[in-house]
Coordinates of C-alpha atoms in Angstrom, one line a residue:
M10 CA 107.3 -25.9 -23.9
T11 CA 105.1 -22.8 -23.5
T12 CA 106.3 -19.8 -21.5
G13 CA 103.7 -20.5 -18.8
T14 CA 104.8 -24.1 -18.5
A15 CA 108.4 -23.2 -18.4
T16 CA 107.8 -20.6 -15.8
R17 CA 105.9 -22.9 -13.5
T18 CA 108.5 -25.6 -13.9
A19 CA 111.3 -23.1 -13.2
T20 CA 109.5 -21.7 -10.2
R21 CA 109.0 -25.1 -8.6
T22 CA 112.6 -26.0 -9.3
A23 CA 113.9 -22.7 -7.9
T24 CA 111.7 -22.9 -4.9
R25 CA 112.8 -26.5 -4.0
T26 CA 116.4 -25.3 -4.4
A27 CA 115.9 -22.4 -2.1
T28 CA 114.2 -24.5 0.5
R29 CA 117.0 -27.1 0.4
T30 CA 119.5 -24.2 0.8
A31 CA 117.6 -22.7 3.7
T32 CA 117.4 -26.1 5.3
R33 CA 121.1 -26.6 5.1
T34 CA 121.9 -23.2 6.5
G35 CA 119.0 -23.2 8.9
T36 CA 120.8 -25.2 11.6
G37 CA 123.2 -24.0 14.3
T38 CA 123.8 -20.6 15.8
G39 CA 125.7 -19.3 12.8
T40 CA 122.4 -19.4 10.8
A41 CA 120.7 -17.1 13.4
R42 CA 123.3 -14.5 12.7
A43 CA 123.1 -15.0 8.9
A44 CA 119.4 -14.6 9.0
G45 CA 119.8 -11.2 10.7
V46 CA 119.4 -12.3 14.4
A47 CA 121.8 -10.1 16.4
D48 CA 124.0 -11.3 19.2
G49 CA 122.6 -10.4 22.6
V50 CA 118.9 -10.5 23.2
G51 CA 118.0 -12.1 19.9
A52 CA 120.8 -14.7 20.0
G53 CA 119.9 -15.4 23.7
G54 CA 116.3 -16.1 22.7
A55 CA 117.5 -18.5 20.0
V56 CA 119.9 -20.3 22.4
F57 CA 117.6 -20.5 25.4
G58 CA 114.2 -20.8 23.6
S59 CA 112.4 -24.1 23.2
G60 CA 113.1 -26.6 20.4
R61 CA 109.6 -25.9 19.1
A62 CA 110.3 -22.2 18.8
R63 CA 113.5 -22.9 17.0
A64 CA 111.7 -25.2 14.6
R65 CA 109.1 -22.5 13.9
G66 CA 111.9 -20.0 13.2
G67 CA 113.6 -22.4 10.8
R68 CA 110.4 -23.0 8.9
L69 CA 109.8 -19.2 8.7
R70 CA 113.2 -18.6 7.3
R71 CA 112.8 -21.5 4.8
T72 CA 109.4 -20.1 3.7
L73 CA 110.8 -16.6 3.2
L74 CA 113.7 -17.8 1.1
A75 CA 111.4 -20.0 -1.0
S76 CA 109.0 -17.1 -1.5
L77 CA 111.9 -14.9 -2.5
V78 CA 113.1 -17.3 -5.1
A79 CA 109.6 -18.0 -6.5
A80 CA 108.9 -14.2 -6.8
A81 CA 112.2 -13.7 -8.6
V82 CA 111.3 -16.0 -11.4
V83 CA 107.9 -14.6 -12.2
V84 CA 107.2 -14.1 -16.0
P85 CA 108.4 -12.8 -18.3
V86 CA 111.2 -15.5 -18.4
S87 CA 113.9 -14.6 -20.8
A88 CA 115.3 -17.0 -23.4
A89 CA 118.2 -19.0 -22.1
A90 CA 121.6 -18.2 -23.5
S91 CA 122.6 -20.4 -26.4
A92 CA 125.3 -23.1 -25.9
Q93 CA 128.9 -22.1 -26.2
A94 CA 130.0 -20.9 -29.6
P95 CA 133.6 -20.5 -30.8
A96 CA 134.9 -16.9 -31.0
P97 CA 138.3 -15.2 -31.0
A98 CA 139.8 -13.6 -28.0
P99 CA 138.8 -9.9 -27.6
A100 CA 141.0 -7.2 -29.0
V101 CA 143.5 -5.6 -26.7
F102 CA 144.1 -1.8 -26.6
A103 CA 146.6 0.6 -25.2
G104 CA 145.1 2.8 -22.5
D105 CA 145.2 5.9 -24.7
A106 CA 143.6 4.2 -27.7
S107 CA 141.0 6.4 -29.4
P108 CA 137.3 5.4 -29.5
R109 CA 137.5 5.2 -33.3
S110 CA 140.4 2.8 -33.3
R111 CA 138.5 0.6 -30.8
Y112 CA 135.3 0.7 -32.9
A113 CA 137.2 -0.5 -36.0
A114 CA 139.1 -3.3 -34.2
N115 CA 136.0 -4.6 -32.4
L116 CA 134.0 -4.7 -35.7
D117 CA 136.7 -6.9 -37.1
N118 CA 136.6 -9.1 -34.1
L119 CA 132.8 -9.3 -34.3
A120 CA 132.9 -10.3 -37.9
E121 CA 135.4 -13.0 -37.1
A122 CA 133.2 -14.3 -34.3
A123 CA 130.2 -14.4 -36.7
R124 CA 132.3 -16.4 -39.2
M125 CA 133.5 -18.9 -36.6
A126 CA 130.0 -19.4 -35.3
Q127 CA 128.7 -20.0 -38.8
D128 CA 131.5 -22.5 -39.5
A129 CA 130.5 -24.3 -36.3
D130 CA 126.9 -24.6 -37.5
R131 CA 125.8 -22.0 -35.0
S132 CA 123.8 -20.0 -37.5
G133 CA 121.5 -18.4 -34.9
R134 CA 124.5 -16.9 -33.0
A135 CA 126.1 -16.0 -36.3
G136 CA 123.0 -14.1 -37.5
R137 CA 122.7 -12.2 -34.2
L138 CA 126.3 -11.2 -34.4
R139 CA 125.9 -9.9 -38.0
A140 CA 122.9 -7.9 -36.9
M141 CA 125.0 -6.4 -34.1
A142 CA 127.5 -5.1 -36.6
A143 CA 124.7 -2.9 -38.1
G144 CA 126.3 -2.9 -41.5
G145 CA 129.6 -1.8 -40.3
T146 CA 128.4 1.3 -38.5
A147 CA 128.2 0.0 -34.9
Q148 CA 130.5 1.6 -32.4
F149 CA 131.8 -1.0 -29.9
L150 CA 134.3 0.1 -27.2
A151 CA 134.6 -3.5 -26.2
F152 CA 133.4 -6.9 -27.6
D153 CA 133.9 -10.5 -26.5
G154 CA 132.1 -13.1 -28.4
R155 CA 133.0 -16.0 -26.2
G156 CA 130.4 -17.8 -24.1
R157 CA 127.4 -15.6 -23.2
G158 CA 129.4 -12.7 -24.4
R159 CA 130.1 -9.1 -23.5
A160 CA 129.7 -5.9 -25.4
V161 CA 130.0 -2.2 -24.8
E162 CA 128.4 -0.1 -27.5
V163 CA 128.2 3.7 -28.0
F164 CA 125.3 5.5 -29.5
G165 CA 126.1 9.1 -30.5
D166 CA 129.5 10.9 -30.8
L167 CA 131.3 10.1 -27.5
E168 CA 134.2 12.4 -28.1
T169 CA 131.9 15.5 -28.3
A170 CA 129.3 14.5 -25.8
D171 CA 128.8 16.5 -22.6
R172 CA 125.9 14.3 -21.3
I173 CA 126.4 10.6 -21.3
A174 CA 124.0 7.9 -20.1
V175 CA 125.6 4.5 -19.2
L176 CA 123.0 1.7 -19.3
V177 CA 123.7 -1.2 -17.0
P178 CA 121.4 -4.2 -17.8
G179 CA 119.9 -6.9 -15.6
S180 CA 119.6 -10.7 -15.8
D181 CA 119.7 -12.7 -19.0
T182 CA 121.2 -10.0 -21.1
T183 CA 123.7 -11.8 -23.4
L184 CA 124.8 -11.7 -27.0
D185 CA 121.7 -13.8 -27.8
T186 CA 119.3 -11.3 -26.3
Y187 CA 121.3 -8.2 -27.1
E188 CA 118.8 -6.7 -29.6
R189 CA 116.3 -5.9 -26.8
F190 CA 119.1 -4.1 -24.8
R191 CA 120.2 -2.2 -27.9
S192 CA 116.7 -1.2 -28.7
G193 CA 116.3 0.5 -25.3
A194 CA 119.7 2.3 -25.8
V195 CA 118.6 3.6 -29.2
A196 CA 115.3 4.8 -27.8
L197 CA 117.1 6.7 -25.0
Q198 CA 119.6 8.2 -27.4
Q199 CA 116.9 9.5 -29.7
R200 CA 115.1 11.0 -26.8
L201 CA 118.3 12.6 -25.4
R202 CA 119.2 14.1 -28.8
A203 CA 115.9 15.9 -28.9
G204 CA 116.9 17.8 -25.8
N205 CA 120.7 18.0 -26.4
P206 CA 122.5 17.0 -29.6
R207 CA 125.7 16.6 -27.7
S208 CA 124.6 13.5 -25.8
A209 CA 125.5 9.9 -26.0
V210 CA 124.4 6.5 -24.6
V211 CA 126.7 3.7 -23.7
A212 CA 125.2 0.3 -23.5
W213 CA 127.4 -1.5 -21.0
L214 CA 127.1 -5.3 -21.1
G215 CA 130.4 -5.6 -19.4
Y216 CA 129.7 -8.4 -17.1
D217 CA 128.3 -12.0 -17.0
T218 CA 124.7 -11.4 -16.1
P219 CA 122.9 -14.0 -14.0
G220 CA 120.1 -16.0 -15.4
T221 CA 116.6 -14.9 -14.5
V222 CA 115.7 -18.5 -13.5
S223 CA 118.6 -19.2 -11.2
T224 CA 119.7 -18.8 -7.6
T225 CA 122.6 -16.6 -8.8
V226 CA 120.2 -13.8 -9.4
L227 CA 119.3 -13.7 -5.7
T228 CA 122.9 -13.0 -4.5
A229 CA 125.4 -10.2 -5.1
G230 CA 128.2 -12.4 -6.4
R231 CA 127.9 -11.4 -10.1
A232 CA 127.3 -7.8 -9.1
D233 CA 130.5 -7.7 -7.0
D234 CA 132.5 -8.9 -9.9
A235 CA 130.8 -6.5 -12.3
A236 CA 131.5 -3.5 -10.0
V237 CA 135.2 -4.2 -10.2
E238 CA 134.9 -3.7 -14.0
L239 CA 132.4 -0.9 -14.1
G240 CA 134.2 1.6 -11.8
P241 CA 137.5 1.8 -13.8
F242 CA 135.5 1.8 -17.1
L243 CA 133.7 4.9 -16.0
D244 CA 137.0 6.6 -15.3
R245 CA 138.2 5.7 -18.8
L246 CA 135.0 6.8 -20.4
R247 CA 135.3 10.3 -18.8
D248 CA 138.7 10.6 -20.4
M249 CA 137.3 9.7 -23.9
A250 CA 134.4 12.2 -23.7
A251 CA 134.4 15.9 -24.0
P252 CA 136.1 17.8 -21.2
G253 CA 133.7 18.4 -18.3
S254 CA 131.2 15.8 -19.5
R255 CA 128.6 14.6 -17.0
L256 CA 127.8 10.8 -16.7
S257 CA 124.6 9.2 -15.5
L258 CA 124.4 5.6 -14.5
L259 CA 121.0 4.1 -15.4
C260 CA 120.7 0.7 -13.8
H261 CA 117.9 -1.7 -14.6
S262 CA 116.8 -4.7 -12.5
Y263 CA 119.8 -6.7 -11.3
G264 CA 121.9 -3.9 -12.9
S265 CA 120.9 -1.8 -9.9
V266 CA 122.8 -4.3 -7.6
V267 CA 125.8 -3.8 -9.8
C268 CA 125.6 0.0 -9.7
A269 CA 125.1 0.0 -5.9
R270 CA 128.5 -1.7 -5.5
T271 CA 130.4 0.6 -7.9
R272 CA 132.6 3.3 -6.6
T273 CA 132.1 6.4 -8.8
G274 CA 134.1 9.5 -9.2
P275 CA 132.9 13.1 -9.4
A276 CA 132.1 12.8 -13.2
V277 CA 129.1 10.6 -12.3
G278 CA 126.3 13.0 -11.3
D279 CA 123.3 10.7 -11.2
M280 CA 122.7 7.0 -10.3
V281 CA 119.2 5.8 -11.3
F282 CA 117.6 2.5 -10.2
F283 CA 114.6 1.3 -12.2
G284 CA 112.9 -2.1 -11.9
S285 CA 115.1 -2.8 -9.0
P286 CA 114.8 -5.8 -6.7
G287 CA 116.9 -3.9 -4.1
T288 CA 120.5 -3.0 -3.9
G289 CA 121.8 -4.7 -0.8
A290 CA 122.2 -1.3 0.9
G291 CA 119.9 -0.1 3.6
S292 CA 119.8 3.5 2.3
A293 CA 121.1 5.7 -0.4
R294 CA 123.6 7.1 2.0
E295 CA 125.4 3.8 2.2
L296 CA 126.2 3.7 -1.5
P297 CA 129.8 4.3 -2.6
T298 CA 129.0 7.4 -4.6
A299 CA 128.5 11.1 -4.3
A300 CA 126.0 11.1 -7.2
R301 CA 122.3 11.9 -6.7
V302 CA 120.4 8.7 -6.3
W303 CA 117.0 8.2 -8.0
A304 CA 114.6 5.3 -8.0
G305 CA 111.4 4.4 -9.8
R306 CA 109.2 1.4 -10.6
G307 CA 106.4 1.0 -13.1
G308 CA 102.9 0.2 -11.8
A309 CA 102.8 -3.1 -13.6
D310 CA 106.4 -4.2 -12.9
W311 CA 106.3 -7.7 -11.5
I312 CA 109.5 -7.1 -9.5
G313 CA 107.5 -5.1 -7.0
N314 CA 106.3 -8.5 -5.7
V315 CA 109.8 -9.6 -4.8
P316 CA 110.1 -9.6 -1.0
H317 CA 112.6 -6.9 0.1
V318 CA 114.4 -9.0 2.6
R319 CA 118.0 -10.2 3.0
L320 CA 118.6 -13.5 4.7
G321 CA 122.1 -15.0 4.9
G322 CA 123.3 -13.2 1.8
V323 CA 120.1 -14.0 -0.2
G324 CA 118.0 -11.1 -1.4
F325 CA 118.7 -7.4 -1.5
G326 CA 116.9 -5.7 1.4
T327 CA 115.3 -2.3 1.4
D328 CA 113.2 -1.3 -1.6
P329 CA 114.9 1.7 -3.4
V330 CA 111.5 3.2 -4.0
D331 CA 110.6 3.1 -0.3
P332 CA 110.9 6.7 1.0
A333 CA 113.0 5.2 3.9
F334 CA 115.7 4.4 1.4
G335 CA 116.2 8.1 0.7
A336 CA 116.4 8.1 -3.2
R337 CA 114.8 10.8 -5.3
A338 CA 111.6 9.6 -7.0
F339 CA 111.0 9.8 -10.7
A340 CA 107.8 9.2 -12.7
A341 CA 108.0 5.6 -13.8
G342 CA 104.5 5.3 -15.3
G343 CA 102.3 2.3 -15.2
G344 CA 104.3 -0.1 -17.4
G345 CA 105.9 -3.4 -16.8
H346 CA 109.5 -4.6 -16.1
S347 CA 110.6 -4.2 -19.7
D348 CA 108.8 -1.0 -20.5
Y349 CA 111.1 1.7 -19.0
L350 CA 112.8 2.6 -22.3
K351 CA 109.8 2.3 -24.6
P352 CA 109.7 5.1 -27.1
G353 CA 107.2 7.8 -26.1
S354 CA 106.8 6.4 -22.6
R355 CA 106.6 8.4 -19.4
P356 CA 109.6 6.7 -17.8
L357 CA 111.8 7.2 -20.9
D358 CA 111.0 11.0 -20.7
A359 CA 111.8 11.0 -17.0
L360 CA 115.1 9.2 -17.4
A361 CA 116.1 11.5 -20.2
A362 CA 115.3 14.5 -18.0
I363 CA 117.6 13.2 -15.3
V364 CA 120.5 12.7 -17.7
L365 CA 120.0 16.1 -19.2
G366 CA 119.7 17.8 -15.8
S367 CA 116.1 19.0 -16.4
A368 CA 114.2 16.7 -14.0
P369 CA 111.3 18.6 -12.4
S370 CA 112.0 19.9 -8.9
Q371 CA 108.9 18.3 -7.5
E372 CA 110.5 14.9 -8.1
A373 CA 113.7 16.0 -6.3
S374 CA 113.4 14.0 -3.1
H375 CA 111.3 12.0 -0.7
A376 CA 112.6 14.0 2.1

């Protein structure tokens, strides 16, 4: 099946699913509240209006939901995660375990996961895991080869770093698509080192990402679960790094929904949304962080076509690049949804400048 055919099929399927969901939730007064109709005048209109008006309202809600789903599965469509492959349970560490001891244990675990996958005739997964080991030089703070998989990898010397970027990925980032996530982290680390040798990048695949072609990607359920993991991880990361180190959260696509729900301490100086479908918050002031909030979107990023609405828990509301959201703007260039961390690109330079604390003052704020 070609990518175009797969996308059209997925879009039709997702749209039908959304329409059925909207139809089921589109009856009764509870739906009016879920769709954003306030009690009082709005609710009174719904109660006392004609049946025809209610029908039109229901059709509108269904149309909006269907449009939201269809827009969310626009190409490019990522490869689906491979079927379950056997893997050992992840290594367990004491709270004060050093980064180097974690790296060694996780490489052993990764090698065992590759062996088990090969023995189970899962040569594709086995090959990808062997590539992740990078010849024994990879630095994984965490690794879990079960299912879609999780991994937290460090690029640079974490223990001496005073500027650390934590990359939080979006949908369809799994062990089977990990190489593209790693490539972006490597590009960012190389750019950071050019400005500050004492810098590091942490690629945080610490949650079960939703599929791009799914209704899960339209709700915050996965993000809520991820935020519970990300917040404590940031606290531990600060303790592993050099004293006084400054962290920046760089959040791509659905990863911006995760970051927007993560409570951060004073070590996190910047939170950056790029390629974001929205965060679920109405403004930057509503986020559970004291960090500076940034937002940018490439000129050819398809996610700009996603309706920025929130109906009954579906969708993520205000566009972070809208001046009304209150985020600081950064130059995101004219690229697409997967181009923000391309070597030599304008957004990569801008993201690096934010992490290094050298972002130009003219990009400081919409206000």
